């Protein structure tokens, strides 16, 4: 049997991110939305497998587009939960990360501002991501539409922020900006530091 995608467990309790993300929202987001992408990705893989076995033609383009969407959703959420932490538990950016961000963006505040703007200006559903390019050794912000559009292939993702409406609507209604302000209180810098260290060697 080929291996399939599995829903990772949250690294904290459903209510651990309150008051910034409510227990109800986090439960739905993880148990329904994230789980939905896992299920969706596995379903497309199964459909491809079945078509091979039965030697049948399927709409390859449609199947791969759907697969990209669901794998993107599965992977981005899997990165998102560990880069969040209960308030006061996420530590601070490491000296090395701080230095890299200051070098690229001019200051840490300017990085925060640009990241927040990237998240605020996603058209419809998507993500903001802090990535690291190993070709240039530069941290670069990526704005993702849906789960898979505008991706830089092979860049390492250090931190992501989900700005789909399902990520905040229950708690913040249409006020995405308030959710973005809340996000900075629950960043797990320890995790972001680890990802940065692993990438930079
Ligand atoms: Mn989501």
mmCIF file with all atom_site columns, N, CA and C and ligand atoms in Angstrom, residues 29-30 33-34 37 73 77 80-81 126-127 147 162-167, ligand 1:
data_model
loop_
_atom_site.group_PDB
_atom_site.id
_atom_site.type_symbol
_atom_site.label_atom_id
_atom_site.label_alt_id
_atom_site.label_comp_id
_atom_site.label_asym_id
_atom_site.label_entity_id
_atom_site.label_seq_id
_atom_site.pdbx_PDB_ins_code
_atom_site.Cartn_x
_atom_site.Cartn_y
_atom_site.Cartn_z
_atom_site.occupancy
_atom_site.B_iso_or_equiv
_atom_site.pdbx_formal_charge
_atom_site.auth_seq_id
_atom_site.auth_comp_id
_atom_site.auth_asym_id
_atom_site.auth_atom_id
_atom_site.pdbx_PDB_model_num
ATOM   1  N  N   . UNK A 1 29  ? -10.996 24.909 12.100 1.00 0.00 ? 29  UNK A N   1
ATOM   2  C  CA  . UNK A 1 29  ? -9.919  25.114 11.128 1.00 0.00 ? 29  UNK A CA  1
ATOM   3  C  C   . UNK A 1 29  ? -9.068  23.842 10.969 1.00 0.00 ? 29  UNK A C   1
ATOM   4  N  N   . UNK A 1 30  ? -8.685  23.277 12.089 1.00 0.00 ? 30  UNK A N   1
ATOM   5  C  CA  . UNK A 1 30  ? -7.842  22.072 12.051 1.00 0.00 ? 30  UNK A CA  1
ATOM   6  C  C   . UNK A 1 30  ? -8.640  20.820 11.679 1.00 0.00 ? 30  UNK A C   1
ATOM   7  N  N   . UNK A 1 33  ? -11.156 22.006 8.064  1.00 0.00 ? 33  UNK A N   1
ATOM   8  C  CA  . UNK A 1 33  ? -10.502 22.540 6.867  1.00 0.00 ? 33  UNK A CA  1
ATOM   9  C  C   . UNK A 1 33  ? -9.196  21.804 6.556  1.00 0.00 ? 33  UNK A C   1
ATOM   10 N  N   . UNK A 1 34  ? -8.286  21.752 7.531  1.00 0.00 ? 34  UNK A N   1
ATOM   11 C  CA  . UNK A 1 34  ? -7.018  21.063 7.279  1.00 0.00 ? 34  UNK A CA  1
ATOM   12 C  C   . UNK A 1 34  ? -7.294  19.599 6.918  1.00 0.00 ? 34  UNK A C   1
ATOM   13 N  N   . UNK A 1 37  ? -8.252  19.070 3.301  1.00 0.00 ? 37  UNK A N   1
ATOM   14 C  CA  . UNK A 1 37  ? -7.175  19.064 2.293  1.00 0.00 ? 37  UNK A CA  1
ATOM   15 C  C   . UNK A 1 37  ? -6.437  17.722 2.281  1.00 0.00 ? 37  UNK A C   1
ATOM   16 N  N   . UNK A 1 73  ? -2.693  23.029 0.411  1.00 0.00 ? 73  UNK A N   1
ATOM   17 C  CA  . UNK A 1 73  ? -3.482  23.259 1.633  1.00 0.00 ? 73  UNK A CA  1
ATOM   18 C  C   . UNK A 1 73  ? -2.988  22.390 2.779  1.00 0.00 ? 73  UNK A C   1
ATOM   19 N  N   . UNK A 1 77  ? -0.909  24.297 5.980  1.00 0.00 ? 77  UNK A N   1
ATOM   20 C  CA  . UNK A 1 77  ? -1.471  24.186 7.337  1.00 0.00 ? 77  UNK A CA  1
ATOM   21 C  C   . UNK A 1 77  ? -0.521  23.425 8.261  1.00 0.00 ? 77  UNK A C   1
ATOM   22 N  N   . UNK A 1 80  ? 1.825   25.909 9.348  1.00 0.00 ? 80  UNK A N   1
ATOM   23 C  CA  . UNK A 1 80  ? 1.184   27.011 10.088 1.00 0.00 ? 80  UNK A CA  1
ATOM   24 C  C   . UNK A 1 80  ? 1.047   26.709 11.582 1.00 0.00 ? 80  UNK A C   1
ATOM   25 N  N   . UNK A 1 81  ? 0.509   25.542 11.933 1.00 0.00 ? 81  UNK A N   1
ATOM   26 C  CA  . UNK A 1 81  ? 0.256   25.256 13.365 1.00 0.00 ? 81  UNK A CA  1
ATOM   27 C  C   . UNK A 1 81  ? 1.524   25.341 14.198 1.00 0.00 ? 81  UNK A C   1
ATOM   28 N  N   . UNK A 1 126 ? -5.843  33.144 0.638  1.00 0.00 ? 126 UNK A N   1
ATOM   29 C  CA  . UNK A 1 126 ? -4.421  32.882 0.440  1.00 0.00 ? 126 UNK A CA  1
ATOM   30 C  C   . UNK A 1 126 ? -3.609  32.981 1.714  1.00 0.00 ? 126 UNK A C   1
ATOM   31 N  N   . UNK A 1 127 ? -2.319  33.169 1.516  1.00 0.00 ? 127 UNK A N   1
ATOM   32 C  CA  . UNK A 1 127 ? -1.365  33.129 2.625  1.00 0.00 ? 127 UNK A CA  1
ATOM   33 C  C   . UNK A 1 127 ? -0.278  34.179 2.426  1.00 0.00 ? 127 UNK A C   1
ATOM   34 N  N   . UNK A 1 147 ? -3.861  28.023 -2.283 1.00 0.00 ? 147 UNK A N   1
ATOM   35 C  CA  . UNK A 1 147 ? -2.800  27.313 -1.552 1.00 0.00 ? 147 UNK A CA  1
ATOM   36 C  C   . UNK A 1 147 ? -1.590  27.066 -2.436 1.00 0.00 ? 147 UNK A C   1
ATOM   37 N  N   . UNK A 1 162 ? -2.108  32.141 7.480  1.00 0.00 ? 162 UNK A N   1
ATOM   38 C  CA  . UNK A 1 162 ? -3.318  31.818 6.719  1.00 0.00 ? 162 UNK A CA  1
ATOM   39 C  C   . UNK A 1 162 ? -4.270  33.009 6.775  1.00 0.00 ? 162 UNK A C   1
ATOM   40 N  N   . UNK A 1 163 ? -4.615  33.547 5.607  1.00 0.00 ? 163 UNK A N   1
ATOM   41 C  CA  . UNK A 1 163 ? -5.604  34.635 5.600  1.00 0.00 ? 163 UNK A CA  1
ATOM   42 C  C   . UNK A 1 163 ? -6.850  34.266 4.776  1.00 0.00 ? 163 UNK A C   1
ATOM   43 N  N   . UNK A 1 164 ? -7.106  32.970 4.691  1.00 0.00 ? 164 UNK A N   1
ATOM   44 C  CA  . UNK A 1 164 ? -8.416  32.558 4.182  1.00 0.00 ? 164 UNK A CA  1
ATOM   45 C  C   . UNK A 1 164 ? -9.464  33.056 5.182  1.00 0.00 ? 164 UNK A C   1
ATOM   46 N  N   . UNK A 1 165 ? -10.672 33.331 4.715  1.00 0.00 ? 165 UNK A N   1
ATOM   47 C  CA  . UNK A 1 165 ? -11.706 33.781 5.657  1.00 0.00 ? 165 UNK A CA  1
ATOM   48 C  C   . UNK A 1 165 ? -11.944 32.750 6.758  1.00 0.00 ? 165 UNK A C   1
ATOM   49 N  N   . UNK A 1 166 ? -11.791 31.462 6.433  1.00 0.00 ? 166 UNK A N   1
ATOM   50 C  CA  . UNK A 1 166 ? -12.026 30.434 7.462  1.00 0.00 ? 166 UNK A CA  1
ATOM   51 C  C   . UNK A 1 166 ? -11.024 30.540 8.613  1.00 0.00 ? 166 UNK A C   1
ATOM   52 N  N   . UNK A 1 167 ? -9.909  31.269 8.375  1.00 0.00 ? 167 UNK A N   1
ATOM   53 C  CA  . UNK A 1 167 ? -8.881  31.407 9.408  1.00 0.00 ? 167 UNK A CA  1
ATOM   54 C  C   . UNK A 1 167 ? -9.238  32.469 10.448 1.00 0.00 ? 167 UNK A C   1
HETATM 55 MN MN1 . LIG B 2 .   ? -6.763  27.467 6.586  1.00 0.00 ? 1   LIG B MN1 1
#
